[in-house]
């Protein structure tokens, strides 16, 4: 399976790179993303691009080359940086992904899902990128055979 062009957006430490590695069937090896990187149609972005307004233009430019925006949120983080209505500025469909579900309480996961809905994400998925839990569903929604 290959992923169609997608853009991963989330705060610093949201799990974007680990998610990408798991989605692509690669060994999970943490490395801080320092710049926008493309891997077989998946654009991985630094969390700073979301967190600092002056960098958000780069996300809008990159979104021109993708089919879907993937908004990601770490439910264990008290600082969500995805503002309500965020997706409306992209003119692309968006899905939401709650990462690190193995570390979060049900209340934290519910709060994260609501933040993703308010940001404009359509379908929302829950994943554990280390074990692969939840990836069958997201692959089915995003990937082509």
Coordinates of N, CA, C and O in Angstrom, one line a residue:
X1 N 0.8 -1.2 0.0 CA 0.0 0.0 0.0 C 0.9 1.2 0.0 O 1.9 1.3 0.6
X2 N 0.5 2.2 -0.7 CA 1.2 3.5 -0.7 C 0.2 4.6 -0.3 O -1.0 4.5 -0.5
X3 N 0.8 5.6 0.4 CA -0.1 6.7 0.8 C -0.2 7.7 -0.3 O 0.7 8.0 -1.0
X4 N -1.4 8.3 -0.4 CA -1.6 9.4 -1.3 C -0.8 10.6 -0.7 O -0.5 10.5 0.4
X5 N -0.7 11.6 -1.5 CA 0.0 12.8 -0.9 C -0.7 13.3 0.4 O -1.9 13.7 0.2
X6 N -0.1 13.3 1.5 CA -0.7 13.8 2.7 C 0.3 14.7 3.4 O 1.5 14.6 3.2
X7 N -0.2 15.6 4.2 CA 0.6 16.6 5.0 C 0.3 16.4 6.4 O -0.8 16.5 6.9
X8 N 1.4 16.1 7.2 CA 1.2 15.9 8.6 C 1.5 17.2 9.4 O 2.5 17.8 9.2
X9 N 0.5 17.6 10.2 CA 0.6 18.8 10.9 C 0.2 18.5 12.4 O -0.8 17.9 12.7
X10 N 1.1 19.0 13.3 CA 0.8 18.9 14.7 C 1.9 19.7 15.5 O 2.9 20.1 14.9
X11 N 1.6 19.8 16.7 CA 2.6 20.5 17.6 C 3.9 19.8 17.8 O 4.0 18.6 17.4
X12 N 4.9 20.4 18.3 CA 6.1 19.8 18.6 C 5.8 18.6 19.6 O 5.1 18.7 20.5
X13 N 6.4 17.4 19.2 CA 6.2 16.2 20.1 C 4.8 15.5 19.9 O 4.5 14.6 20.7
X14 N 4.1 15.9 18.9 CA 2.7 15.3 18.7 C 2.9 13.9 18.1 O 1.9 13.1 18.2
X15 N 4.0 13.5 17.6 CA 4.2 12.1 17.1 C 4.1 12.0 15.6 O 3.9 10.9 15.1
X16 N 4.4 13.1 14.9 CA 4.2 13.1 13.4 C 5.2 12.2 12.7 O 4.9 11.4 11.9
X17 N 6.5 12.3 13.1 CA 7.5 11.4 12.5 C 7.3 10.0 12.8 O 7.4 9.1 11.9
X18 N 7.0 9.7 14.1 CA 6.8 8.3 14.5 C 5.6 7.7 13.7 O 5.6 6.6 13.3
X19 N 4.5 8.5 13.6 CA 3.4 8.1 12.8 C 3.7 7.8 11.4 O 3.3 6.8 10.8
X20 N 4.5 8.7 10.8 CA 4.9 8.5 9.4 C 5.7 7.2 9.2 O 5.5 6.4 8.3
X21 N 6.6 6.9 10.2 CA 7.4 5.7 10.1 C 6.5 4.5 10.2 O 6.7 3.5 9.5
X22 N 5.6 4.5 11.1 CA 4.7 3.4 11.3 C 3.8 3.2 10.1 O 3.6 2.1 9.6
X23 N 3.3 4.3 9.6 CA 2.4 4.2 8.4 C 3.1 3.6 7.2 O 2.5 2.9 6.4
X24 N 4.4 3.9 7.1 CA 5.2 3.5 5.9 C 5.8 2.1 6.2 O 6.5 1.5 5.3
X25 N 5.5 1.5 7.4 CA 6.1 0.2 7.7 C 7.6 0.2 8.0 O 8.3 -0.8 7.8
X26 N 8.1 1.3 8.4 CA 9.5 1.5 8.7 C 9.8 1.2 10.2 O 8.9 1.3 11.0
X27 N 11.0 1.0 10.5 CA 11.4 0.9 11.9 C 11.2 2.2 12.6 O 11.6 3.3 12.0
X28 N 10.6 2.2 13.7 CA 10.4 3.5 14.4 C 11.7 3.9 15.1 O 12.3 3.2 15.9
X29 N 12.2 5.1 14.7 CA 13.5 5.6 15.1 C 13.3 7.1 15.3 O 13.2 7.9 14.3
X30 N 13.1 7.6 16.5 CA 12.8 9.0 16.8 C 14.0 9.9 16.3 O 15.1 9.6 16.6
X31 N 13.6 10.9 15.6 CA 14.5 12.0 15.2 C 13.7 13.3 15.1 O 12.6 13.3 14.5
X32 N 14.2 14.3 15.7 CA 13.5 15.6 15.7 C 13.5 16.1 14.2 O 14.5 16.2 13.6
X33 N 12.3 16.4 13.7 CA 12.2 17.0 12.4 C 12.6 18.4 12.4 O 12.0 19.2 13.1
X34 N 13.6 18.8 11.6 CA 14.1 20.1 11.6 C 13.6 21.0 10.5 O 13.6 22.2 10.5
X35 N 13.2 20.3 9.4 CA 12.7 21.0 8.2 C 11.6 20.2 7.6 O 11.5 19.0 7.9
X36 N 10.8 20.7 6.7 CA 9.8 20.0 6.0 C 10.5 18.9 5.2 O 11.5 19.2 4.5
X37 N 10.0 17.7 5.3 CA 10.6 16.5 4.6 C 9.5 15.7 3.9 O 8.4 15.5 4.4
X38 N 9.8 15.3 2.7 CA 8.9 14.5 1.9 C 9.4 13.0 1.8 O 10.6 12.8 1.5
X39 N 8.5 12.1 2.1 CA 8.8 10.7 2.0 C 7.7 10.0 1.2 O 6.6 9.7 1.8
X40 N 7.9 9.6 0.0 CA 6.9 8.9 -0.8 C 5.5 9.5 -0.7 O 4.6 8.7 -0.4
X41 N 5.4 10.7 -0.8 CA 4.1 11.4 -0.8 C 3.6 11.9 0.6 O 2.6 12.5 0.7
X42 N 4.4 11.5 1.6 CA 4.0 12.0 3.0 C 4.9 13.2 3.3 O 6.2 13.0 3.3
X43 N 4.3 14.3 3.6 CA 5.1 15.5 3.9 C 5.1 15.6 5.5 O 4.0 15.8 6.0
X44 N 6.2 15.5 6.1 CA 6.4 15.6 7.5 C 6.9 17.0 7.9 O 7.8 17.5 7.2
X45 N 6.2 17.6 8.8 CA 6.6 19.0 9.1 C 7.0 19.2 10.6 O 6.5 18.5 11.4
X46 N 7.9 20.1 10.8 CA 8.3 20.4 12.2 C 7.1 21.0 12.9 O 6.3 21.8 12.4
X47 N 7.0 20.7 14.2 CA 5.9 21.3 15.0 C 5.9 22.8 15.1 O 4.9 23.4 15.3
X48 N 7.1 23.4 14.9 CA 7.2 24.8 15.0 C 6.4 25.5 13.9 O 6.0 26.6 14.0
X49 N 6.2 24.8 12.7 CA 5.4 25.4 11.6 C 4.0 25.6 12.0 O 3.3 26.5 11.5
X50 N 3.5 24.8 13.0 CA 2.1 25.0 13.5 C 2.1 26.0 14.6 O 1.3 26.9 14.7
X51 N 3.1 25.9 15.5 CA 3.1 26.7 16.7 C 3.5 28.1 16.6 O 3.1 29.0 17.4
X52 N 4.2 28.5 15.5 CA 4.6 29.9 15.3 C 4.0 30.4 14.1 O 4.3 29.9 13.0
X53 N 3.1 31.4 14.2 CA 2.3 31.9 13.1 C 3.1 32.3 11.9 O 2.7 32.1 10.8
X54 N 4.3 32.8 12.0 CA 5.1 33.2 10.9 C 5.5 32.1 10.0 O 5.9 32.3 8.8
X55 N 5.5 30.8 10.5 CA 5.9 29.7 9.7 C 4.7 29.0 9.1 O 4.8 28.1 8.3
X56 N 3.4 29.4 9.5 CA 2.3 28.7 9.0 C 2.1 28.8 7.5 O 1.5 28.0 6.8
X57 N 2.7 29.9 6.9 CA 2.6 30.0 5.4 C 3.2 28.8 4.7 O 2.7 28.4 3.6
X58 N 4.2 28.3 5.3 CA 4.9 27.1 4.7 C 3.9 25.9 4.6 O 4.0 25.1 3.7
X59 N 3.1 25.8 5.6 CA 2.1 24.7 5.6 C 1.1 24.9 4.5 O 0.7 23.9 3.9
X60 N 0.7 26.1 4.3 CA -0.3 26.4 3.2 C 0.3 26.1 1.9 O -0.4 25.6 1.0
X61 N 1.6 26.5 1.7 CA 2.2 26.2 0.4 C 2.3 24.7 0.2 O 2.0 24.2 -0.9
X62 N 2.8 24.0 1.2 CA 2.9 22.5 1.1 C 1.6 21.8 0.8 O 1.5 20.8 0.1
X63 N 0.5 22.4 1.4 CA -0.8 21.8 1.2 C -1.3 21.8 -0.2 O -2.1 21.0 -0.6
X64 N -0.7 22.6 -1.0 CA -1.1 22.7 -2.5 C -0.8 21.4 -3.2 O -1.4 21.0 -4.2
X65 N 0.2 20.6 -2.6 CA 0.7 19.4 -3.3 C 0.1 18.1 -2.7 O 0.7 17.0 -3.0
X66 N -0.8 18.2 -1.8 CA -1.4 17.0 -1.1 C -2.9 16.8 -1.4 O -3.5 17.8 -1.8
X67 N -3.3 15.6 -1.1 CA -4.7 15.3 -1.2 C -5.5 15.6 0.2 O -6.6 15.9 0.2
X68 N -4.7 15.3 1.3 CA -5.3 15.3 2.6 C -4.4 15.9 3.6 O -3.2 15.6 3.6
X69 N -5.0 16.7 4.5 CA -4.3 17.2 5.7 C -4.5 16.2 6.8 O -5.6 15.8 7.0
X70 N -3.5 15.8 7.5 CA -3.6 15.0 8.7 C -3.2 15.8 9.9 O -2.0 16.1 10.1
X71 N -4.2 16.2 10.7 CA -3.9 17.0 11.9 C -3.7 16.0 13.1 O -4.5 15.1 13.3
X72 N -2.6 16.2 13.8 CA -2.2 15.3 14.8 C -2.1 16.0 16.2 O -1.7 17.1 16.3
X73 N -2.6 15.3 17.2 CA -2.5 15.8 18.6 C -2.1 14.8 19.6 O -2.5 13.6 19.5
X74 N -1.3 15.2 20.5 CA -0.9 14.4 21.6 C -1.8 14.7 22.8 O -1.8 15.8 23.3
X75 N -2.7 13.7 23.2 CA -3.6 14.0 24.2 C -3.1 14.2 25.6 O -3.7 14.8 26.4
X76 N -1.8 13.8 25.8 CA -1.2 14.0 27.1 C -0.6 15.4 27.3 O -0.2 15.7 28.3
X77 N -0.5 16.2 26.2 CA 0.0 17.5 26.2 C -1.1 18.5 26.6 O -2.1 18.5 26.0
X78 N -0.8 19.4 27.6 CA -1.7 20.4 28.0 C -1.8 21.5 27.0 O -2.7 22.3 27.0
X79 N -0.8 21.6 26.1 CA -0.8 22.7 25.2 C -1.1 22.3 23.8 O -0.3 21.9 23.0
X80 N -2.4 22.4 23.4 CA -2.8 22.1 22.0 C -2.6 23.4 21.3 O -3.1 24.5 21.7
X81 N -2.0 23.3 20.1 CA -1.7 24.5 19.3 C -2.6 24.6 18.1 O -2.3 25.3 17.2
X82 N -3.6 23.7 17.9 CA -4.4 23.7 16.7 C -5.7 24.5 17.0 O -6.5 24.1 17.8
X83 N -5.7 25.7 16.4 CA -6.9 26.6 16.7 C -8.2 26.1 16.1 O -8.1 25.4 15.1
X84 N -9.3 26.5 16.7 CA -10.6 26.2 16.0 C -10.6 26.7 14.6 O -10.2 27.8 14.3
X85 N -11.2 26.0 13.7 CA -11.3 26.4 12.3 C -10.0 26.4 11.5 O -10.0 26.9 10.4
X86 N -9.0 25.8 12.0 CA -7.7 25.8 11.4 C -7.7 25.3 10.0 O -7.1 25.8 9.1
X87 N -8.4 24.2 9.7 CA -8.5 23.6 8.4 C -9.1 24.4 7.4 O -8.8 24.3 6.2
X88 N -10.0 25.3 7.7 CA -10.7 26.1 6.7 C -9.8 26.9 5.8 O -10.2 27.3 4.7
X89 N -8.6 27.2 6.3 CA -7.7 28.0 5.4 C -6.9 27.2 4.4 O -6.1 27.7 3.6
X90 N -7.2 25.9 4.3 CA -6.4 25.0 3.4 C -7.1 24.5 2.2 O -6.5 24.1 1.2
X91 N -8.5 24.5 2.2 CA -9.2 24.1 1.1 C -8.9 22.6 0.7 O -8.8 22.3 -0.5
X92 N -8.6 21.8 1.7 CA -8.3 20.4 1.6 C -9.1 19.6 2.6 O -9.3 20.2 3.7
X93 N -9.5 18.4 2.4 CA -10.1 17.6 3.4 C -9.0 17.3 4.5 O -7.8 17.2 4.2
X94 N -9.5 17.1 5.7 CA -8.6 16.8 6.8 C -9.1 15.7 7.7 O -10.3 15.6 7.9
X95 N -8.2 14.8 8.1 CA -8.6 13.9 9.1 C -7.8 14.2 10.4 O -6.8 14.9 10.3
X96 N -8.3 13.7 11.5 CA -7.6 14.0 12.8 C -7.0 12.7 13.3 O -7.6 11.6 13.1
X97 N -5.9 12.8 14.0 CA -5.2 11.6 14.6 C -4.8 11.9 16.0 O -4.1 12.9 16.2
X98 N -5.4 11.1 16.9 CA -5.0 11.2 18.3 C -3.9 10.2 18.5 O -4.1 9.0 18.3
X99 N -2.7 10.7 18.9 CA -1.5 9.8 19.1 C -1.4 9.4 20.5 O -2.1 10.0 21.4
X100 N -0.4 8.6 20.8 CA 0.0 8.2 22.2 C -1.2 7.8 23.0 O -1.3 8.1 24.2
X101 N -2.1 7.0 22.4 CA -3.3 6.6 23.2 C -3.0 5.7 24.3 O -3.8 5.5 25.3
X102 N -1.8 5.0 24.3 CA -1.4 4.1 25.4 C -1.1 4.9 26.6 O -1.1 4.4 27.7
X103 N -0.7 6.2 26.5 CA -0.3 7.0 27.6 C -1.4 7.9 28.2 O -1.2 8.5 29.2
X104 N -2.5 8.0 27.4 CA -3.6 9.0 27.8 C -4.7 8.3 28.5 O -5.0 7.2 28.3
X105 N -5.4 9.2 29.3 CA -6.7 8.7 29.9 C -7.8 8.9 28.9 O -7.7 9.6 27.9
X106 N -8.9 8.2 29.2 CA -10.1 8.3 28.3 C -10.5 9.8 28.2 O -10.9 10.3 27.1
X107 N -10.4 10.6 29.2 CA -10.8 12.0 29.2 C -9.9 12.8 28.3 O -10.3 13.7 27.6
X108 N -8.6 12.5 28.4 CA -7.6 13.2 27.6 C -7.9 12.9 26.1 O -7.8 13.8 25.3
X109 N -8.2 11.7 25.8 CA -8.4 11.3 24.4 C -9.7 12.0 23.9 O -9.7 12.5 22.8
X110 N -10.7 12.0 24.7 CA -12.0 12.7 24.3 C -11.8 14.2 24.1 O -12.3 14.7 23.1
X111 N -11.0 14.8 25.0 CA -10.7 16.2 24.8 C -9.9 16.5 23.5 O -10.2 17.4 22.8
X112 N -8.9 15.6 23.2 CA -8.1 15.8 22.0 C -9.0 15.6 20.8 O -8.9 16.4 19.8
X113 N -9.9 14.6 20.8 CA -10.8 14.4 19.7 C -11.7 15.7 19.4 O -11.9 16.1 18.3
X114 N -12.2 16.3 20.5 CA -13.0 17.5 20.4 C -12.2 18.6 19.8 O -12.7 19.4 19.0
X115 N -10.9 18.8 20.2 CA -10.1 19.8 19.6 C -9.9 19.6 18.1 O -9.9 20.6 17.4
X116 N -9.7 18.4 17.7 CA -9.5 18.1 16.3 C -10.8 18.4 15.5 O -10.8 18.9 14.4
X117 N -12.0 18.1 16.1 CA -13.3 18.4 15.5 C -13.4 19.9 15.3 O -13.8 20.4 14.2
X118 N -13.1 20.6 16.4 CA -13.2 22.1 16.3 C -12.2 22.7 15.3 O -12.5 23.7 14.7
X119 N -11.1 22.1 15.1 CA -10.1 22.5 14.1 C -10.6 22.3 12.7 O -10.0 22.9 11.8
X120 N -11.5 21.4 12.5 CA -12.1 21.1 11.2 C -11.8 19.7 10.7 O -12.1 19.4 9.5
X121 N -11.2 18.8 11.5 CA -10.9 17.5 11.0 C -12.3 16.7 10.9 O -13.2 16.9 11.7
X122 N -12.3 15.9 9.8 CA -13.5 15.1 9.6 C -13.4 13.8 10.4 O -13.6 13.9 11.6
X123 N -13.1 12.7 9.8 CA -12.9 11.5 10.5 C -11.7 11.6 11.5 O -10.7 12.1 11.1
X124 N -11.9 11.0 12.7 CA -10.8 11.0 13.7 C -10.4 9.6 14.0 O -11.2 8.7 14.2
X125 N -9.1 9.4 14.1 CA -8.5 8.1 14.4 C -7.7 8.2 15.7 O -7.1 9.2 16.0
X126 N -7.6 7.1 16.4 CA -6.8 6.9 17.5 C -5.7 5.9 17.2 O -5.9 4.8 16.7
X127 N -4.4 6.3 17.5 CA -3.3 5.4 17.2 C -2.3 5.3 18.3 O -2.1 6.3 19.1
X128 N -1.6 4.2 18.3 CA -0.3 4.1 19.1 C 0.7 3.7 18.1 O 0.8 2.6 17.6
X129 N 1.6 4.7 17.8 CA 2.6 4.6 16.8 C 3.7 3.6 17.1 O 4.4 3.1 16.2
X130 N 3.9 3.3 18.4 CA 4.9 2.4 18.8 C 4.5 0.9 18.6 O 5.2 0.1 18.1
X131 N 3.2 0.6 18.9 CA 2.7 -0.8 18.8 C 2.0 -1.0 17.5 O 1.8 -2.1 17.0
X132 N 1.6 0.1 16.8 CA 0.8 0.0 15.6 C -0.7 -0.1 15.8 O -1.4 -0.2 14.8
X133 N -1.1 0.0 17.0 CA -2.6 -0.1 17.3 C -3.3 1.1 16.6 O -2.8 2.2 16.6
X134 N -4.4 0.8 15.8 CA -5.1 1.8 15.1 C -4.7 2.1 13.7 O -5.4 2.8 13.0
X135 N -3.6 1.5 13.3 CA -3.1 1.8 12.0 C -3.8 1.1 10.8 O -3.8 1.5 9.7
X136 N -4.5 0.0 11.1 CA -5.2 -0.7 10.1 C -6.3 0.2 9.6 O -6.6 0.4 8.4
X137 N -7.0 0.9 10.5 CA -8.1 1.8 10.2 C -7.6 3.0 9.4 O -8.2 3.4 8.4
X138 N -6.5 3.6 9.8 CA -6.0 4.8 9.1 C -5.4 4.5 7.8 O -5.6 5.2 6.8
X139 N -4.8 3.3 7.7 CA -4.3 2.9 6.4 C -5.4 2.7 5.4 O -5.4 3.0 4.2
X140 N -6.5 2.1 5.9 CA -7.7 1.8 5.1 C -8.3 3.1 4.6 O -8.8 3.2 3.5
X141 N -8.2 4.2 5.4 CA -8.8 5.5 5.0 C -7.9 6.3 4.1 O -8.3 7.0 3.2
X142 N -6.6 6.2 4.3 CA -5.6 7.0 3.6 C -4.9 6.4 2.4 O -4.5 7.0 1.4
X143 N -4.6 5.1 2.5 CA -3.7 4.4 1.6 C -4.4 3.8 0.4 O -5.5 3.3 0.5
X144 N -3.7 3.7 -0.7 CA -4.1 3.1 -1.9 C -3.5 1.7 -2.0 O -2.3 1.5 -1.5
X145 N -4.1 0.8 -2.7 CA -3.5 -0.5 -2.8 C -2.7 -0.6 -4.1 O -2.8 0.3 -5.0

